[in-house]
Every structure is written in structure tokens, then in C-alpha cells.
């Protein structure tokens, strides 16, 4: 029988923060390890922004690894209040991945706060939970969640659910933008005909007033045919100017 000994590794006991994270990842179950696929590499970077909220830094690291090569930028928060602050600081976040069990504000309470300012289509919220009995799922949907993902994460499932909700959000937004552009471009022929007749009728008697009306009509038409702005909301200042031009005409 052959026996031998090996010397103890001289590696320093003080590991860097990154080293500790890497060592943690080595002990994670298979579903938590880095996911690598050709589809991830082919994605266009920087299209969507996600907010991951979890009081466990390991789970945040897992999500960071998952979306690092995808078409997403990931922001993180460790509790509900910090998540709400992140949303105020970054109004263009496209989706929230929200842990259910957290100190201070739970996932349900945080989701209800989010729904005060954002609809289901404006900001999808996906709950992350280790519990999936029917009553917990129902409570999450009642709080305003769009979907649930059960821990431990399955990378294929996470990517599929996130991708589906982001595509749905984009489709709804595109449809709203197209409808808004169509409504903005609708100028009834009789309105334009009557406006031009009214201006023409006073051209010879009050040229200054006719020039003012032409200016108002020009402003009204420019705003109505403004295809460069498909924002869901219009500032009060712009709306008042549009109404003033319409009334003057």
C-alpha cells in the first residue's frame, strides 16, 4: 500500500471580497451557476434596465451573472425602501425582480407601493419566492405582481419569463405610440377649410389679425403633426398653448 503527504497551501487566509464571492459560487447548486449560451452572446447590449431587489447578496450576484451578457442592465437593491428610491432615481427602469421575504417592507408591500405610480404594463414586477402555495401566489397577484419565479432559480425559466414580459411591455408601448401618432395626425378637412376661409375673409380688412391667426394655425398644425414626440404625457404648458391656438382660430 502506497502512502504520501502533501504540504499545506501557503495561500493567505485573507481573501479579497471578489475572492470570497467566487468561492461562494463554487459551493452553489448547479442552477445558480453562470449560464452561458449563444443566444445570450447574440443579444444587443443595453436595451433594457432591470431592478433586482433581494436582501441576500448571493441571489443578487446570481442575477447579475445571468444578465451580464444579455440585453439588460441590472440595478440592485437590498430592501424595499431602497428599491423605491432606485425607481425615483431611475424612472426608465423596465422591470423589477422583487424578493417576497425582506426586512422592513416585504415584497408584497413594496409591490403595492410601486403600483401607486406604475401600471402593470408600465412596470412589470416579478416576485421571487421560496414559497409557492396558492394563497401566497394569490396574495402576490393581488398586490400587483405580473408573475412569480420560485427559488432556487432555474436559469432557463428566469430568462424565458423576463424575456416574455419585456416583449409584452414593448408591444404594448409600441401599440400606444402608434395610436397616439395616428390621433395626433388627424386633422379634419372641414376644420382646415374653415380656418383658411376665416383668415382669408379678414386679410383685406385686418392684415395684422390675419397674420396672428396664420401664426396660431401654424403652431396648431406643427404640434398636431409632431411625430418626433410619442410621449404618453404632454406638459400642461404645451397643452395650454395648443388650446389657445385652437380657440384663437
Short mmCIF file of C-alpha atoms in Angstrom, two decimals:
data_model
loop_
_atom_site.label_atom_id
_atom_site.label_comp_id
_atom_site.label_asym_id
_atom_site.label_seq_id
_atom_site.Cartn_x
_atom_site.Cartn_y
_atom_site.Cartn_z
CA UNK A 1 0.00 0.00 0.00
CA UNK A 2 1.41 3.40 -1.04
CA UNK A 3 1.02 6.48 1.23
CA UNK A 4 2.31 10.03 0.92
CA UNK A 5 1.74 13.53 2.35
CA UNK A 6 1.37 16.97 0.76
CA UNK A 7 2.39 20.33 2.26
CA UNK A 8 -0.30 22.78 3.37
CA UNK A 9 -1.06 25.50 0.82
CA UNK A 10 0.65 28.82 1.70
CA UNK A 11 -2.39 30.73 0.41
CA UNK A 12 -3.25 33.73 2.56
CA UNK A 13 -6.28 33.44 4.80
CA UNK A 14 -7.35 36.99 3.98
CA UNK A 15 -9.29 36.72 0.72
CA UNK A 16 -10.44 39.70 -1.24
CA UNK A 17 -14.13 40.47 -1.47
CA UNK A 18 -14.16 39.17 -5.03
CA UNK A 19 -12.38 36.01 -4.00
CA UNK A 20 -14.98 35.36 -1.32
CA UNK A 21 -17.78 35.77 -3.82
CA UNK A 22 -16.08 33.41 -6.28
CA UNK A 23 -15.55 30.82 -3.56
CA UNK A 24 -19.22 31.11 -2.58
CA UNK A 25 -20.22 30.49 -6.15
CA UNK A 26 -18.26 27.25 -6.21
CA UNK A 27 -20.49 25.89 -3.45
CA UNK A 28 -23.76 26.96 -5.08
CA UNK A 29 -26.08 24.36 -6.58
CA UNK A 30 -25.99 23.81 -10.33
CA UNK A 31 -28.98 26.06 -11.05
CA UNK A 32 -27.14 29.05 -9.54
CA UNK A 33 -24.00 28.87 -11.67
CA UNK A 34 -23.22 31.10 -14.64
CA UNK A 35 -25.39 30.40 -17.64
CA UNK A 36 -23.61 30.54 -20.98
CA UNK A 37 -25.34 30.23 -24.36
CA UNK A 38 -25.03 31.52 -27.89
CA UNK A 39 -28.37 33.31 -27.53
CA UNK A 40 -27.01 35.43 -24.67
CA UNK A 41 -23.96 36.42 -26.67
CA UNK A 42 -26.04 37.42 -29.71
CA UNK A 43 -28.21 39.83 -27.72
CA UNK A 44 -27.87 43.54 -28.29
CA UNK A 45 -26.43 45.13 -25.10
CA UNK A 46 -28.01 47.94 -23.14
CA UNK A 47 -31.61 47.76 -24.34
CA UNK A 48 -33.48 47.11 -21.07
CA UNK A 49 -32.85 48.09 -17.45
CA UNK A 50 -33.87 45.71 -14.65
CA UNK A 51 -34.03 46.30 -10.90
CA UNK A 52 -33.29 43.26 -8.71
CA UNK A 53 -34.38 43.53 -5.07
CA UNK A 54 -33.22 40.90 -2.55
CA UNK A 55 -31.76 41.03 0.94
CA UNK A 56 -29.49 38.08 0.07
CA UNK A 57 -26.42 39.35 -1.78
CA UNK A 58 -25.77 35.87 -3.17
CA UNK A 59 -29.08 35.96 -5.05
CA UNK A 60 -28.24 39.40 -6.44
CA UNK A 61 -24.87 38.06 -7.60
CA UNK A 62 -26.65 35.18 -9.36
CA UNK A 63 -28.95 37.56 -11.21
CA UNK A 64 -26.02 39.84 -12.03
CA UNK A 65 -24.20 36.89 -13.60
CA UNK A 66 -27.28 35.82 -15.52
CA UNK A 67 -27.98 39.18 -17.16
CA UNK A 68 -24.41 40.43 -17.54
CA UNK A 69 -24.14 39.16 -21.13
CA UNK A 70 -27.79 39.67 -22.08
CA UNK A 71 -29.59 42.71 -23.50
CA UNK A 72 -30.16 44.06 -19.97
CA UNK A 73 -28.52 46.37 -17.46
CA UNK A 74 -29.11 45.26 -13.87
CA UNK A 75 -29.50 47.61 -10.91
CA UNK A 76 -29.74 46.17 -7.39
CA UNK A 77 -31.34 47.00 -4.04
CA UNK A 78 -31.24 45.10 -0.75
CA UNK A 79 -34.62 46.14 0.68
CA UNK A 80 -37.97 47.60 -0.33
CA UNK A 81 -37.27 51.20 0.65
CA UNK A 82 -34.02 51.22 -1.29
CA UNK A 83 -35.88 49.77 -4.28
CA UNK A 84 -38.45 52.58 -4.22
CA UNK A 85 -35.61 55.10 -4.06
CA UNK A 86 -33.93 53.43 -7.04
CA UNK A 87 -37.15 53.82 -9.03
CA UNK A 88 -37.28 57.55 -8.23
CA UNK A 89 -33.67 57.97 -9.30
CA UNK A 90 -34.06 55.83 -12.46
CA UNK A 91 -37.52 56.42 -13.98
CA UNK A 92 -36.64 54.39 -17.09
CA UNK A 93 -36.38 51.01 -15.32
CA UNK A 94 -38.21 48.39 -17.42
CA UNK A 95 -38.83 45.63 -14.87
CA UNK A 96 -38.48 44.79 -11.16
CA UNK A 97 -37.38 41.38 -9.86
CA UNK A 98 -38.68 41.52 -6.27
CA UNK A 99 -37.99 39.15 -3.40
CA UNK A 100 -41.04 38.40 -1.23
CA UNK A 101 -39.44 37.90 2.18
CA UNK A 102 -37.47 41.01 3.14
CA UNK A 103 -36.99 43.07 6.34
CA UNK A 104 -38.83 46.38 6.83
CA UNK A 105 -41.01 46.36 3.70
CA UNK A 106 -41.99 42.93 2.41
CA UNK A 107 -42.19 42.20 -1.31
CA UNK A 108 -45.98 42.48 -1.22
CA UNK A 109 -45.87 45.90 0.46
CA UNK A 110 -43.17 47.13 -1.91
CA UNK A 111 -45.20 45.97 -4.90
CA UNK A 112 -48.29 47.82 -3.65
CA UNK A 113 -46.19 50.99 -3.33
CA UNK A 114 -44.90 50.53 -6.88
CA UNK A 115 -48.44 50.16 -8.20
CA UNK A 116 -49.33 53.60 -6.83
CA UNK A 117 -47.20 55.11 -9.60
CA UNK A 118 -46.88 52.39 -12.25
CA UNK A 119 -49.45 50.20 -14.01
CA UNK A 120 -48.98 46.51 -14.82
CA UNK A 121 -47.82 47.41 -18.33
CA UNK A 122 -45.69 50.42 -17.41
CA UNK A 123 -43.50 48.46 -14.98
CA UNK A 124 -43.79 44.64 -14.78
CA UNK A 125 -42.97 43.16 -11.36
CA UNK A 126 -41.81 39.55 -10.98
CA UNK A 127 -41.92 38.12 -7.46
CA UNK A 128 -39.05 35.89 -6.29
CA UNK A 129 -40.12 33.43 -3.60
CA UNK A 130 -39.24 30.14 -1.91
CA UNK A 131 -42.92 29.57 -1.11
CA UNK A 132 -45.48 28.89 -3.82
CA UNK A 133 -48.73 27.72 -2.20
CA UNK A 134 -51.88 29.06 -3.93
CA UNK A 135 -52.66 31.60 -1.18
CA UNK A 136 -49.19 33.19 -1.47
CA UNK A 137 -49.43 33.36 -5.26
CA UNK A 138 -52.89 34.94 -4.99
CA UNK A 139 -51.60 37.50 -2.47
CA UNK A 140 -48.80 38.44 -4.85
CA UNK A 141 -51.13 38.97 -7.79
CA UNK A 142 -53.48 40.97 -5.56
CA UNK A 143 -50.52 43.21 -4.62
CA UNK A 144 -49.85 43.88 -8.31
CA UNK A 145 -47.30 41.27 -9.39
CA UNK A 146 -47.15 40.20 -13.04
CA UNK A 147 -45.50 36.83 -12.48
CA UNK A 148 -43.73 34.56 -9.97
CA UNK A 149 -40.36 32.78 -10.04
CA UNK A 150 -39.67 30.12 -7.42
CA UNK A 151 -36.25 29.81 -5.78
CA UNK A 152 -33.78 28.22 -6.33
CA UNK A 153 -33.64 29.88 -9.75
CA UNK A 154 -33.69 27.88 -12.93
CA UNK A 155 -31.77 29.99 -15.41
CA UNK A 156 -33.81 28.99 -18.45
CA UNK A 157 -37.06 29.79 -16.65
CA UNK A 158 -35.84 33.17 -15.38
CA UNK A 159 -34.66 34.23 -18.82
CA UNK A 160 -37.83 32.99 -20.52
CA UNK A 161 -40.20 34.78 -18.13
CA UNK A 162 -38.24 38.04 -18.14
CA UNK A 163 -37.90 38.00 -21.91
CA UNK A 164 -41.64 37.35 -22.40
CA UNK A 165 -42.70 40.20 -20.09
CA UNK A 166 -40.24 42.63 -21.67
CA UNK A 167 -41.51 41.75 -25.15
CA UNK A 168 -45.10 42.21 -23.97
CA UNK A 169 -44.27 45.60 -22.47
CA UNK A 170 -42.54 46.70 -25.67
CA UNK A 171 -45.50 45.53 -27.81
CA UNK A 172 -48.00 47.44 -25.64
CA UNK A 173 -45.84 50.58 -25.71
CA UNK A 174 -45.39 50.35 -29.50
CA UNK A 175 -49.15 49.99 -29.95
CA UNK A 176 -49.80 53.01 -27.71
CA UNK A 177 -47.19 55.07 -29.58
CA UNK A 178 -48.71 54.14 -32.95
CA UNK A 179 -52.21 55.04 -31.76
CA UNK A 180 -51.01 58.35 -30.33
CA UNK A 181 -49.19 59.19 -33.57
CA UNK A 182 -52.35 58.41 -35.52
CA UNK A 183 -54.51 60.60 -33.28
CA UNK A 184 -52.02 63.46 -33.46
CA UNK A 185 -52.07 63.35 -37.25
CA UNK A 186 -55.85 63.54 -37.53
CA UNK A 187 -56.85 66.97 -38.78
CA UNK A 188 -60.43 67.07 -40.06
CA UNK A 189 -60.59 68.59 -43.55
CA UNK A 190 -63.53 70.86 -42.72
CA UNK A 191 -61.61 72.38 -39.76
CA UNK A 192 -58.68 73.29 -42.02
CA UNK A 193 -61.05 74.59 -44.73
CA UNK A 194 -62.98 76.77 -42.25
CA UNK A 195 -59.78 78.10 -40.68
CA UNK A 196 -58.35 79.15 -44.04
CA UNK A 197 -61.68 80.77 -45.04
CA UNK A 198 -61.81 82.73 -41.79
CA UNK A 199 -58.26 84.01 -42.29
CA UNK A 200 -58.94 84.85 -45.93
CA UNK A 201 -62.08 86.82 -45.02
CA UNK A 202 -60.16 89.32 -42.87
CA UNK A 203 -56.98 89.57 -44.96
CA UNK A 204 -58.14 92.79 -46.70
CA UNK A 205 -59.69 94.44 -43.63
CA UNK A 206 -57.31 93.44 -40.79
CA UNK A 207 -53.98 92.17 -42.06
CA UNK A 208 -52.42 92.21 -38.58
CA UNK A 209 -55.17 89.95 -37.19
CA UNK A 210 -54.85 87.65 -40.23
CA UNK A 211 -51.11 87.32 -39.59
CA UNK A 212 -51.79 86.41 -35.94
CA UNK A 213 -54.31 83.74 -36.99
CA UNK A 214 -51.86 82.28 -39.51
CA UNK A 215 -49.27 82.07 -36.74
CA UNK A 216 -51.76 80.27 -34.44
CA UNK A 217 -52.74 77.87 -37.22
CA UNK A 218 -49.08 77.16 -37.92
CA UNK A 219 -48.44 76.36 -34.26
CA UNK A 220 -51.53 74.14 -34.06
CA UNK A 221 -50.54 72.16 -37.16
CA UNK A 222 -46.91 71.78 -36.04
CA UNK A 223 -47.99 70.37 -32.67
CA UNK A 224 -50.59 68.09 -34.22
CA UNK A 225 -48.11 66.65 -36.72
CA UNK A 226 -45.27 66.28 -34.24
CA UNK A 227 -44.20 62.65 -34.87
CA UNK A 228 -40.90 63.04 -33.08
CA UNK A 229 -42.64 63.04 -29.67
CA UNK A 230 -44.60 59.90 -28.77
CA UNK A 231 -44.59 60.53 -25.04
CA UNK A 232 -47.55 59.22 -23.12
CA UNK A 233 -47.95 62.56 -21.32
CA UNK A 234 -48.00 66.15 -22.57
CA UNK A 235 -46.82 69.04 -20.43
CA UNK A 236 -49.51 71.46 -19.24
CA UNK A 237 -47.61 74.30 -20.89
CA UNK A 238 -47.74 72.67 -24.34
CA UNK A 239 -51.38 71.68 -23.92
CA UNK A 240 -52.40 75.23 -22.92
CA UNK A 241 -50.61 76.66 -25.97
CA UNK A 242 -52.39 74.18 -28.23
CA UNK A 243 -55.80 75.06 -26.76
CA UNK A 244 -55.07 78.79 -27.06
CA UNK A 245 -54.21 78.39 -30.75
CA UNK A 246 -57.37 76.38 -31.36
CA UNK A 247 -59.57 78.94 -29.60
CA UNK A 248 -58.00 81.84 -31.49
CA UNK A 249 -58.58 80.12 -34.82
#
